[in-house]
Amino acid sequence: MSDVLDVVIVGGGLVGGLTALLLAQGGVQATVLDAAPILDPEHVKSMLNPRVLALSQATIHLLKAVNVWNDLPRQMPYTGMHVWNKNGYGEIEFGQVSQFIPTADQALGSMVEPSLLNLVIQQKMLQQIQDYRTQVKVVRVEQQVECWCVELADGQILKTRLLIGADGANSFVRDQAYIGLDVLDYHQAAISCAIKTTQPHQYVARQIFLPTGPLAFLPMASLDEQENGYWQSIVWTLPEDYAEEYSAFSDAEFIQLLTRESQHMLGEVIDVRSRARFPLKARSAQHYVKAGLALIGDAAHVIHPLAGQGVNIGCLDAAVLCDVLLHDLQRGVWAHEQTLRRYEHQRKGQNAAMMHSMSAIGWLETTEITPLIFARNFGLRQVNRSTLFKDAFMQQASGLHGLKNTRYAI
Ligand SMILES: Cc1cc2nc3c(=O)[nH]c(=O)nc-3n(C[C@H](O)[C@H](O)[C@H](O)COP(=O)(O)OP(=O)(O)OC[C@H]3O[C@@H](n4cnc5c(N)ncnc54)[C@H](O)[C@@H]3O)c2cc1C
C-alpha cells in the first residue's frame, strides 16, 4: 500500500482549503484537487463581488489560525443587527450602530466577498500544500478494499486511505459514493447584488421580512475608500416567479423597487451592480461519512441563506474533522471509521438543527395566517426585551460553541 496517499481532498474552495491548511498545521499533507484555475490576484482585488459572506467569530478565528485572515485585501466588520417585519410590529436589535470603522474587538463578525476568500486561501495553499493541483477534473471515484480510487480526466489514478469531499452543493464525490441526498425545494430564489445608498449603514446588518420573503442589507467594503460605509450586498429571497420578474427589470426600475420595498431604511438606493439570481434548495446528505470517506461543507449540507450561516457551518465541519483526525493520529490511528463517525456525530445533528430552524423561520416570517402573525410579532418583541435570549442568540451566531472541546476552542 506504499502508493496509497493518506488523504485526498476534492474541492479547494474555502472549506476544502481550510481543511488542507489545518491538517498541514497538524503535520499531515493532503493532496488537494480543484477544478478551478489559479486566480489572478490583481484582477480579483480590483473587482467588486456582488455577494458577501457573513463570517462568524468562529470562522474568523479559524482563518486567523491558518494565517490567512490578515491577507484579506478588504472586509467589512459589523457591530449590529436589526431584523423586523414589514407588516407587523415585531423587531429585534443586537449590538449597536457605529459611527467609525469598528475594531476587531467591537465587531460581531465580518462581511467578506467570497472571491477574496478563495484568493487568500488559494495563495496560502500554493505556499503550504505540496501537492495542490488546480484545473483538475475528477471523473471517477470508487471504493476499493481499504482505500478509495480517484480517477482524473487525464487518466491518472490516485489511491487514498481517506477521501474528503469538499466539492460543493453538487458534490460528485457524494454521488459516486452512493450517499443519498434529502432535498427541500423552497420554490424560492435569491437575488443578490451590490448597492449604494444615500445614508450610511453604520456597520449594521439589516433584514426586513417582507410578505414575499426576507430582504437583507449587508454592509460591504467598497473599492473606493471615500464611499466606504455606503455600499451593501443584498440577498433578497423571493418566490421563483417574483425573482424572475424582478431580475428582468432595468437597473432604474430595480433601484426604485428596492428603495420602496426597503421602506427607505437607508434613504434612496442610488447604484446597483452585478445582479445575480440563485435558486434556493436545502440539501442534506443522508450520511456524512463512509469507511475512508467524509463529506464537508456544501457537499454535506446546503441551508437557506436567511441567517448567512452556510459557510460558517462548513468551516466548523472542517475544524471538527481535523480535530478528530489529528487526535487519533497521535495514538497511531489514521482515519479509522470510528474516528469519522465521531465527526459525523458531532456535526450532523447541529447542522440539521440549523437547517430546520432556518426553514421554520422562513415559513413563519412569510406566513399570512393571522394567529401566527400575532405570535411572530409577540415573539420578536419578547426576545428583543430579554437580555438572556439575546445573549444566547449571539452566542449561537458566533459559532464558538461549535469549536468547544476541539484544539481550536477559544
Ligand atoms: C445567495 C447566497 C448567499 C449566501 N450567503 C452566505 C453568507 O452570508 N454566509 C455564509 O456563511 N454562507 C452564505 N452562503 C453559502 C456559502 O456561499 C456556501 O456555503 C459556501 O460557498 C460553500 O463552500 P464550500 O467550500 O463547501 O463549497 P464551494 O465554495 O462550492 O467550493 C467547492 C469547490 O470544489 C471544486 N469542485 C467541484 N467539483 C469538483 C470536481 N469534480 N473536481 C475537482 N474540484 C471540484 C470547485 O471548483 C470549488 O472550488 C450563501 C449562499 C447563497 C446561494
Short mmCIF file of C-alpha atoms and ligand atoms in Angstrom, two decimals:
data_model
loop_
_atom_site.label_atom_id
_atom_site.label_comp_id
_atom_site.label_asym_id
_atom_site.label_seq_id
_atom_site.Cartn_x
_atom_site.Cartn_y
_atom_site.Cartn_z
CA MET A 1 0.00 0.00 0.00
CA SER A 2 3.05 2.30 -0.36
CA ASP A 3 1.46 4.07 -3.34
CA VAL A 4 -1.64 4.87 -1.30
CA LEU A 5 -1.93 8.51 -0.18
CA ASP A 6 -3.02 9.41 3.35
CA VAL A 7 -5.64 11.95 2.29
CA VAL A 8 -7.07 13.42 -0.90
CA ILE A 9 -9.41 16.44 -0.73
CA VAL A 10 -11.63 17.02 -3.75
CA GLY A 11 -12.53 20.74 -3.76
CA GLY A 12 -10.20 23.56 -2.77
CA GLY A 13 -12.83 26.22 -2.00
CA LEU A 14 -12.99 27.87 1.42
CA VAL A 15 -13.99 24.69 3.28
CA GLY A 16 -11.68 22.26 1.45
CA GLY A 17 -8.79 24.75 1.53
CA LEU A 18 -9.24 25.44 5.25
CA THR A 19 -9.21 21.67 5.92
CA ALA A 20 -5.95 21.23 3.96
CA LEU A 21 -4.30 24.10 5.86
CA LEU A 22 -5.46 22.88 9.29
CA LEU A 23 -4.19 19.38 8.50
CA ALA A 24 -0.86 20.78 7.27
CA GLN A 25 -0.55 22.66 10.55
CA GLY A 26 -1.03 19.32 12.33
CA GLY A 27 1.72 17.73 10.24
CA VAL A 28 -0.47 15.99 7.61
CA GLN A 29 0.00 16.95 3.96
CA ALA A 30 -3.15 16.39 1.86
CA THR A 31 -3.36 16.15 -1.91
CA VAL A 32 -5.86 18.83 -2.98
CA LEU A 33 -7.68 18.55 -6.32
CA ASP A 34 -9.66 21.53 -7.55
CA ALA A 35 -11.45 22.15 -10.83
CA ALA A 36 -10.98 25.94 -10.53
CA PRO A 37 -7.99 27.72 -12.11
CA ILE A 38 -5.28 29.76 -10.35
CA LEU A 39 -6.74 33.19 -9.65
CA ASP A 40 -5.07 36.41 -10.78
CA PRO A 41 -4.69 38.40 -7.51
CA GLU A 42 -4.78 41.85 -9.12
CA HIS A 43 -7.89 41.01 -11.14
CA VAL A 44 -9.75 39.54 -8.14
CA LYS A 45 -8.85 42.51 -5.89
CA SER A 46 -9.99 45.06 -8.48
CA MET A 47 -13.44 43.52 -8.96
CA LEU A 48 -16.28 44.20 -6.50
CA ASN A 49 -18.04 40.88 -5.93
CA PRO A 50 -21.81 41.48 -5.54
CA ARG A 51 -22.11 38.86 -2.80
CA VAL A 52 -20.59 38.80 0.68
CA LEU A 53 -20.37 36.02 3.24
CA ALA A 54 -21.23 36.98 6.81
CA LEU A 55 -18.38 35.32 8.66
CA SER A 56 -18.92 34.36 12.29
CA GLN A 57 -16.34 34.86 15.04
CA ALA A 58 -15.56 31.12 14.89
CA THR A 59 -14.80 31.26 11.14
CA ILE A 60 -12.62 34.36 11.61
CA HIS A 61 -10.79 32.59 14.44
CA LEU A 62 -10.08 29.58 12.17
CA LEU A 63 -8.89 31.82 9.31
CA LYS A 64 -6.55 33.54 11.78
CA ALA A 65 -5.30 30.14 12.97
CA VAL A 66 -4.12 29.31 9.42
CA ASN A 67 -2.72 32.84 8.90
CA VAL A 68 -4.97 33.92 6.05
CA TRP A 69 -7.17 36.47 7.81
CA ASN A 70 -4.65 39.30 7.64
CA ASP A 71 -4.05 38.64 3.93
CA LEU A 72 -7.58 39.72 3.00
CA PRO A 73 -7.32 42.95 0.96
CA ARG A 74 -10.69 44.19 2.27
CA GLN A 75 -13.51 43.15 4.60
CA MET A 76 -16.26 44.95 6.45
CA PRO A 77 -16.74 44.34 10.19
CA TYR A 78 -20.25 44.85 11.55
CA THR A 79 -21.31 45.78 15.07
CA GLY A 80 -25.09 45.43 14.98
CA MET A 81 -28.03 43.53 13.53
CA HIS A 82 -31.54 44.81 13.06
CA VAL A 83 -34.36 42.48 11.99
CA TRP A 84 -38.01 43.47 11.61
CA ASN A 85 -41.32 42.65 9.90
CA LYS A 86 -42.70 44.99 7.29
CA ASN A 87 -46.32 44.11 8.06
CA GLY A 88 -46.18 43.91 11.82
CA TYR A 89 -44.67 45.36 14.93
CA GLY A 90 -42.09 42.71 15.69
CA GLU A 91 -38.46 43.80 15.64
CA ILE A 92 -35.24 42.78 17.24
CA GLU A 93 -31.90 44.55 17.57
CA PHE A 94 -28.49 43.22 18.56
CA GLY A 95 -25.26 45.09 19.17
CA GLN A 96 -25.08 48.75 18.23
CA VAL A 97 -24.64 51.23 15.39
CA SER A 98 -21.13 52.53 14.96
CA GLN A 99 -20.03 55.88 13.51
CA PHE A 100 -16.47 54.75 12.82
CA ILE A 101 -14.93 51.62 11.41
CA PRO A 102 -15.07 49.15 14.31
CA THR A 103 -12.07 47.38 15.79
CA ALA A 104 -11.91 43.58 15.79
CA ASP A 105 -12.99 43.54 19.49
CA GLN A 106 -16.15 45.54 18.80
CA ALA A 107 -17.27 43.52 15.76
CA LEU A 108 -19.88 40.75 15.86
CA GLY A 109 -18.43 39.31 12.66
CA SER A 110 -17.32 40.45 9.26
CA MET A 111 -18.62 40.58 5.68
CA VAL A 112 -16.17 39.31 3.06
CA GLU A 113 -16.53 38.78 -0.68
CA PRO A 114 -16.26 35.03 -1.48
CA SER A 115 -13.83 35.75 -4.36
CA LEU A 116 -11.38 37.36 -1.91
CA LEU A 117 -11.67 34.43 0.49
CA ASN A 118 -11.00 31.97 -2.33
CA LEU A 119 -8.00 34.07 -3.38
CA VAL A 120 -6.30 34.21 0.03
CA ILE A 121 -6.99 30.53 0.73
CA GLN A 122 -5.55 29.61 -2.68
CA GLN A 123 -2.45 31.78 -2.16
CA LYS A 124 -1.79 30.13 1.20
CA MET A 125 -2.28 26.64 -0.29
CA LEU A 126 0.21 27.46 -3.05
CA GLN A 127 2.76 28.22 -0.29
CA GLN A 128 1.96 25.41 2.13
CA ILE A 129 0.37 22.45 0.32
CA GLN A 130 2.98 20.45 -1.55
CA ASP A 131 0.51 18.62 -3.81
CA TYR A 132 -2.15 21.22 -4.66
CA ARG A 133 -3.48 20.76 -8.18
CA THR A 134 -5.76 23.25 -9.92
CA GLN A 135 -7.88 22.81 -13.07
CA VAL A 136 -8.14 19.13 -12.31
CA LYS A 137 -11.37 17.32 -13.04
CA VAL A 138 -12.22 14.19 -11.08
CA VAL A 139 -14.09 11.80 -13.40
CA ARG A 140 -14.48 8.65 -11.27
CA VAL A 141 -14.46 7.77 -7.60
CA GLU A 142 -14.62 4.16 -6.45
CA GLN A 143 -14.36 2.36 -3.14
CA GLN A 144 -11.82 -0.47 -3.07
CA VAL A 145 -10.57 -2.72 -0.29
CA GLU A 146 -9.10 -0.35 2.37
CA CYS A 147 -8.80 2.63 0.03
CA TRP A 148 -10.62 4.91 -2.41
CA CYS A 149 -9.61 5.21 -6.02
CA VAL A 150 -9.87 8.67 -7.68
CA GLU A 151 -9.52 8.95 -11.45
CA LEU A 152 -8.64 12.28 -13.06
CA ALA A 153 -9.65 13.46 -16.53
CA ASP A 154 -6.08 12.89 -17.83
CA GLY A 155 -6.36 9.19 -16.90
CA GLN A 156 -4.20 9.43 -13.77
CA ILE A 157 -5.43 7.29 -10.86
CA LEU A 158 -4.81 8.20 -7.21
CA LYS A 159 -5.42 5.85 -4.28
CA THR A 160 -6.09 7.22 -0.83
CA ARG A 161 -6.87 5.97 2.68
CA LEU A 162 -9.10 8.99 3.29
CA LEU A 163 -11.14 10.83 0.67
CA ILE A 164 -12.67 14.16 1.71
CA GLY A 165 -15.48 15.51 -0.47
CA ALA A 166 -15.42 19.32 -0.23
CA ASP A 167 -16.70 19.77 -3.76
CA GLY A 168 -19.74 21.93 -3.10
CA ALA A 169 -23.52 21.57 -3.37
CA ASN A 170 -23.48 19.32 -6.48
CA SER A 171 -20.83 17.06 -4.99
CA PHE A 172 -19.51 14.49 -7.48
CA VAL A 173 -17.81 12.60 -4.63
CA ARG A 174 -21.14 12.26 -2.77
CA ASP A 175 -22.88 10.91 -5.88
CA GLN A 176 -20.08 8.47 -6.75
CA ALA A 177 -20.05 7.19 -3.16
CA TYR A 178 -23.80 6.45 -3.44
CA ILE A 179 -24.63 8.70 -0.49
CA GLY A 180 -28.30 9.70 -0.68
CA LEU A 181 -29.41 13.32 -0.56
CA ASP A 182 -32.53 14.82 1.05
CA VAL A 183 -33.65 17.90 -0.87
CA LEU A 184 -36.16 20.52 0.24
CA ASP A 185 -37.09 22.82 -2.64
CA TYR A 186 -38.19 26.18 -1.21
CA HIS A 187 -39.52 27.23 -4.64
CA GLN A 188 -37.70 30.46 -3.93
CA ALA A 189 -34.71 32.21 -5.45
CA ALA A 190 -32.36 34.83 -4.03
CA ILE A 191 -31.45 37.96 -5.93
CA SER A 192 -28.05 39.18 -4.88
CA CYS A 193 -26.25 42.37 -5.93
CA ALA A 194 -24.14 45.25 -4.63
CA ILE A 195 -25.96 48.53 -3.95
CA LYS A 196 -25.13 52.03 -2.78
CA THR A 197 -27.48 54.02 -0.55
CA THR A 198 -27.68 57.72 0.28
CA GLN A 199 -27.42 57.06 4.03
CA PRO A 200 -24.53 55.14 5.66
CA HIS A 201 -25.12 51.65 7.03
CA GLN A 202 -23.25 52.47 10.26
CA TYR A 203 -21.89 48.93 10.33
CA VAL A 204 -25.30 47.34 10.93
CA ALA A 205 -26.62 44.30 9.03
CA ARG A 206 -30.34 44.69 8.38
CA GLN A 207 -33.04 42.22 7.41
CA ILE A 208 -36.70 43.02 6.68
CA PHE A 209 -39.23 40.23 6.49
CA LEU A 210 -41.49 41.16 3.59
CA PRO A 211 -44.63 39.11 2.86
CA THR A 212 -42.71 37.57 -0.07
CA GLY A 213 -39.57 36.70 1.93
CA PRO A 214 -36.59 38.26 3.73
CA LEU A 215 -34.56 41.12 2.25
CA ALA A 216 -31.09 41.50 3.78
CA PHE A 217 -28.81 44.54 3.53
CA LEU A 218 -25.27 43.51 4.45
CA PRO A 219 -22.52 46.17 4.82
CA MET A 220 -19.67 45.58 2.40
CA ALA A 221 -16.27 47.16 1.80
CA SER A 222 -16.11 49.48 -1.21
CA LEU A 223 -13.37 49.69 -3.84
CA ASP A 224 -13.29 53.44 -3.31
CA GLU A 225 -12.39 54.34 0.31
CA GLN A 226 -14.41 57.56 0.12
CA GLU A 227 -17.55 55.51 -0.49
CA ASN A 228 -16.86 53.05 2.32
CA GLY A 229 -19.88 52.99 4.59
CA TYR A 230 -22.46 53.34 1.79
CA TRP A 231 -22.12 50.04 -0.11
CA GLN A 232 -24.05 46.93 0.78
CA SER A 233 -24.66 43.50 -0.63
CA ILE A 234 -28.31 42.49 -0.73
CA VAL A 235 -29.73 38.99 -0.52
CA TRP A 236 -33.41 39.14 -1.43
CA THR A 237 -35.32 35.88 -1.06
CA LEU A 238 -38.40 35.74 -3.27
CA PRO A 239 -40.85 33.22 -4.72
CA GLU A 240 -39.37 31.97 -8.02
CA ASP A 241 -41.81 33.88 -10.27
CA TYR A 242 -41.16 37.22 -8.48
CA ALA A 243 -37.40 36.67 -8.65
CA GLU A 244 -37.65 36.03 -12.38
CA GLU A 245 -39.80 39.13 -12.91
CA TYR A 246 -37.55 41.44 -10.83
CA SER A 247 -34.41 40.09 -12.49
CA ALA A 248 -35.76 41.28 -15.84
CA PHE A 249 -36.22 44.87 -14.54
CA SER A 250 -33.86 47.58 -15.78
CA ASP A 251 -31.40 48.92 -13.18
CA ALA A 252 -33.50 52.08 -12.79
CA GLU A 253 -36.70 50.07 -12.17
CA PHE A 254 -34.92 47.74 -9.76
CA ILE A 255 -33.46 50.66 -7.79
CA GLN A 256 -36.90 52.21 -7.45
CA LEU A 257 -38.45 48.92 -6.32
CA LEU A 258 -35.67 48.27 -3.81
CA THR A 259 -35.93 51.76 -2.29
CA ARG A 260 -39.68 51.26 -1.82
CA GLU A 261 -39.54 47.68 -0.51
CA SER A 262 -36.74 48.55 1.92
CA GLN A 263 -39.01 51.29 3.35
CA HIS A 264 -36.31 53.89 2.63
CA MET A 265 -34.43 52.50 5.64
CA LEU A 266 -31.16 53.91 4.32
CA GLY A 267 -32.63 56.67 2.18
CA GLU A 268 -32.54 56.09 -1.57
CA VAL A 269 -30.79 53.26 -3.36
CA ILE A 270 -28.67 55.12 -5.95
CA ASP A 271 -26.49 52.49 -7.60
CA VAL A 272 -26.71 48.78 -8.30
CA ARG A 273 -24.04 46.38 -9.62
CA SER A 274 -23.90 42.78 -10.82
CA ARG A 275 -27.36 41.40 -10.19
CA ALA A 276 -27.39 37.59 -9.95
CA ARG A 277 -30.11 35.06 -9.12
CA PHE A 278 -29.66 31.80 -7.14
CA PRO A 279 -32.29 29.04 -6.83
CA LEU A 280 -32.78 28.07 -3.16
CA LYS A 281 -32.89 24.45 -2.06
CA ALA A 282 -31.90 22.92 1.24
CA ARG A 283 -29.88 19.73 0.84
CA SER A 284 -28.64 17.28 3.38
CA ALA A 285 -26.51 14.23 2.72
CA GLN A 286 -28.06 11.17 4.41
CA HIS A 287 -24.61 10.26 5.75
CA TYR A 288 -21.55 12.47 6.17
CA VAL A 289 -19.15 9.52 6.29
CA LYS A 290 -18.45 6.06 4.94
CA ALA A 291 -15.39 3.89 5.58
CA GLY A 292 -12.46 6.05 4.44
CA LEU A 293 -14.63 8.94 3.23
CA ALA A 294 -16.02 12.18 4.72
CA LEU A 295 -18.17 14.95 3.27
CA ILE A 296 -17.78 18.53 4.49
CA GLY A 297 -19.25 21.98 3.70
CA ASP A 298 -21.87 22.30 0.98
CA ALA A 299 -21.16 18.74 -0.16
CA ALA A 300 -22.76 17.62 3.13
CA HIS A 301 -25.41 20.34 3.61
CA VAL A 302 -26.84 23.47 2.00
CA ILE A 303 -29.07 25.69 4.13
CA HIS A 304 -31.27 28.73 3.47
CA PRO A 305 -29.13 31.94 3.23
CA LEU A 306 -31.55 33.62 5.69
CA ALA A 307 -29.06 33.56 8.59
CA GLY A 308 -25.87 33.73 6.50
CA GLN A 309 -24.53 30.58 8.14
CA GLY A 310 -23.79 28.25 5.17
CA VAL A 311 -20.04 28.63 5.00
CA ASN A 312 -19.73 29.08 8.77
CA ILE A 313 -21.12 25.62 9.48
CA GLY A 314 -18.86 24.29 6.70
CA CYS A 315 -15.82 25.77 8.47
CA LEU A 316 -16.95 24.12 11.72
CA ASP A 317 -17.11 20.77 9.84
CA ALA A 318 -13.50 21.37 8.74
CA ALA A 319 -12.37 22.15 12.31
CA VAL A 320 -14.12 19.16 13.93
CA LEU A 321 -12.97 16.72 11.22
CA CYS A 322 -9.35 17.90 11.51
CA ASP A 323 -9.54 17.75 15.30
CA VAL A 324 -10.75 14.13 15.46
CA LEU A 325 -8.30 13.02 12.75
CA LEU A 326 -5.29 14.67 14.41
CA HIS A 327 -6.37 13.48 17.86
CA ASP A 328 -6.47 9.82 16.77
CA LEU A 329 -3.29 10.20 14.73
CA GLN A 330 -1.44 10.99 17.98
CA ARG A 331 -2.49 7.48 19.08
CA GLY A 332 -1.24 5.99 15.81
CA VAL A 333 -4.66 5.64 14.18
CA TRP A 334 -5.40 7.30 10.83
CA ALA A 335 -8.92 7.90 9.53
CA HIS A 336 -10.49 4.86 11.23
CA GLU A 337 -14.22 4.50 10.61
CA GLN A 338 -14.88 5.22 14.32
CA THR A 339 -12.89 8.48 14.02
CA LEU A 340 -15.03 9.55 11.06
CA ARG A 341 -18.23 8.56 12.89
CA ARG A 342 -17.23 10.89 15.76
CA TYR A 343 -17.01 13.73 13.22
CA GLU A 344 -20.46 12.85 11.83
CA HIS A 345 -21.92 12.55 15.32
CA GLN A 346 -20.63 16.00 16.35
CA ARG A 347 -21.64 17.87 13.20
CA LYS A 348 -24.72 16.24 11.62
CA GLY A 349 -27.16 16.98 14.46
CA GLN A 350 -26.02 20.60 14.84
CA ASN A 351 -26.21 21.23 11.09
CA ALA A 352 -29.67 19.62 10.83
CA ALA A 353 -30.94 21.77 13.73
CA MET A 354 -29.66 24.91 11.97
CA MET A 355 -31.21 23.80 8.67
CA HIS A 356 -34.64 23.09 10.16
CA SER A 357 -34.73 26.29 12.21
CA MET A 358 -33.90 28.33 9.07
CA SER A 359 -36.71 26.62 7.14
CA ALA A 360 -39.15 27.16 10.03
CA ILE A 361 -38.22 30.84 10.47
CA GLY A 362 -38.55 31.41 6.72
CA TRP A 363 -42.03 29.90 6.78
CA LEU A 364 -43.16 31.65 9.98
CA GLU A 365 -41.95 35.02 8.79
CA THR A 366 -43.81 34.86 5.49
CA THR A 367 -46.99 33.20 6.72
CA GLU A 368 -50.30 35.02 6.33
CA ILE A 369 -52.12 33.00 8.98
CA THR A 370 -53.30 35.67 11.46
CA PRO A 371 -52.62 33.88 14.80
CA LEU A 372 -49.12 33.09 13.58
CA ILE A 373 -48.52 36.70 12.57
CA PHE A 374 -49.52 37.68 16.11
CA ALA A 375 -47.24 35.01 17.62
CA ARG A 376 -44.40 36.12 15.39
CA ASN A 377 -44.69 39.78 16.35
CA PHE A 378 -45.22 38.99 20.02
CA GLY A 379 -42.28 36.56 19.97
CA LEU A 380 -39.87 39.01 18.37
CA ARG A 381 -40.82 41.77 20.83
CA GLN A 382 -40.39 39.42 23.80
CA VAL A 383 -36.98 38.32 22.56
CA ASN A 384 -36.00 41.95 21.96
CA ARG A 385 -36.72 42.74 25.63
CA SER A 386 -34.82 39.78 27.02
CA THR A 387 -31.07 40.18 27.53
CA LEU A 388 -30.88 36.47 28.33
CA PHE A 389 -32.37 35.41 24.99
CA LYS A 390 -30.26 37.92 23.11
CA ASP A 391 -27.06 36.75 24.77
CA ALA A 392 -27.94 33.13 23.95
CA PHE A 393 -28.69 34.09 20.35
CA MET A 394 -25.41 35.99 19.98
CA GLN A 395 -23.52 33.06 21.46
CA GLN A 396 -25.17 30.75 18.90
CA ALA A 397 -24.46 33.14 16.00
CA SER A 398 -20.77 33.44 16.98
CA GLY A 399 -20.32 29.72 16.19
CA LEU A 400 -17.81 29.46 19.05
CA HIS A 401 -19.81 26.68 20.77
CA GLY A 402 -19.08 24.53 17.67
CA LEU A 403 -15.35 24.69 18.47
CA LYS A 404 -15.84 23.71 22.11
CA ASN A 405 -13.79 20.64 23.12
CA THR A 406 -11.62 20.90 19.98
CA ARG A 407 -8.00 22.07 19.75
CA TYR A 408 -9.32 25.27 18.10
CA ALA A 409 -11.53 26.33 21.06
CA ILE A 410 -11.19 29.86 22.47
C1 LIG B 1 -27.33 33.82 -2.23
C2 LIG B 1 -26.44 33.15 -1.22
C3 LIG B 1 -25.98 33.87 -0.12
C4 LIG B 1 -25.16 33.25 0.83
N1 LIG B 1 -24.73 33.97 1.90
C5 LIG B 1 -23.96 33.39 2.84
C6 LIG B 1 -23.49 34.13 4.00
O1 LIG B 1 -23.77 35.31 4.18
N2 LIG B 1 -22.72 33.48 4.92
C7 LIG B 1 -22.39 32.16 4.75
O2 LIG B 1 -21.71 31.61 5.62
N3 LIG B 1 -22.78 31.45 3.67
C8 LIG B 1 -23.56 32.02 2.72
N4 LIG B 1 -23.94 31.29 1.63
C9 LIG B 1 -23.45 29.90 1.48
C10 LIG B 1 -21.99 29.80 1.01
O3 LIG B 1 -21.82 30.50 -0.20
C11 LIG B 1 -21.58 28.32 0.83
O4 LIG B 1 -21.94 27.60 1.99
C12 LIG B 1 -20.06 28.15 0.62
O5 LIG B 1 -19.61 28.83 -0.52
C13 LIG B 1 -19.70 26.65 0.47
O6 LIG B 1 -18.30 26.47 0.48
P1 LIG B 1 -17.67 25.06 0.04
O7 LIG B 1 -16.19 25.24 0.13
O8 LIG B 1 -18.31 23.95 0.80
O9 LIG B 1 -18.12 24.86 -1.47
P2 LIG B 1 -17.72 25.70 -2.77
O10 LIG B 1 -17.39 27.11 -2.44
O11 LIG B 1 -18.82 25.45 -3.75
O12 LIG B 1 -16.37 25.02 -3.28
C14 LIG B 1 -16.36 23.77 -3.95
C15 LIG B 1 -15.02 23.62 -4.68
O13 LIG B 1 -14.99 22.31 -5.28
C16 LIG B 1 -14.48 22.39 -6.58
N5 LIG B 1 -15.05 21.24 -7.33
C17 LIG B 1 -16.35 20.96 -7.56
N6 LIG B 1 -16.47 19.80 -8.24
C18 LIG B 1 -15.21 19.34 -8.45
C19 LIG B 1 -14.67 18.19 -9.10
N7 LIG B 1 -15.44 17.23 -9.68
N8 LIG B 1 -13.31 18.03 -9.17
C20 LIG B 1 -12.50 18.95 -8.57
N9 LIG B 1 -12.97 20.06 -7.93
C21 LIG B 1 -14.30 20.25 -7.86
C22 LIG B 1 -14.91 23.75 -7.09
O14 LIG B 1 -14.01 24.21 -8.09
C23 LIG B 1 -14.83 24.61 -5.81
O15 LIG B 1 -13.57 25.22 -5.67
C24 LIG B 1 -24.77 31.88 0.67
C25 LIG B 1 -25.22 31.15 -0.46
C26 LIG B 1 -26.06 31.78 -1.39
C27 LIG B 1 -26.54 30.98 -2.58
#
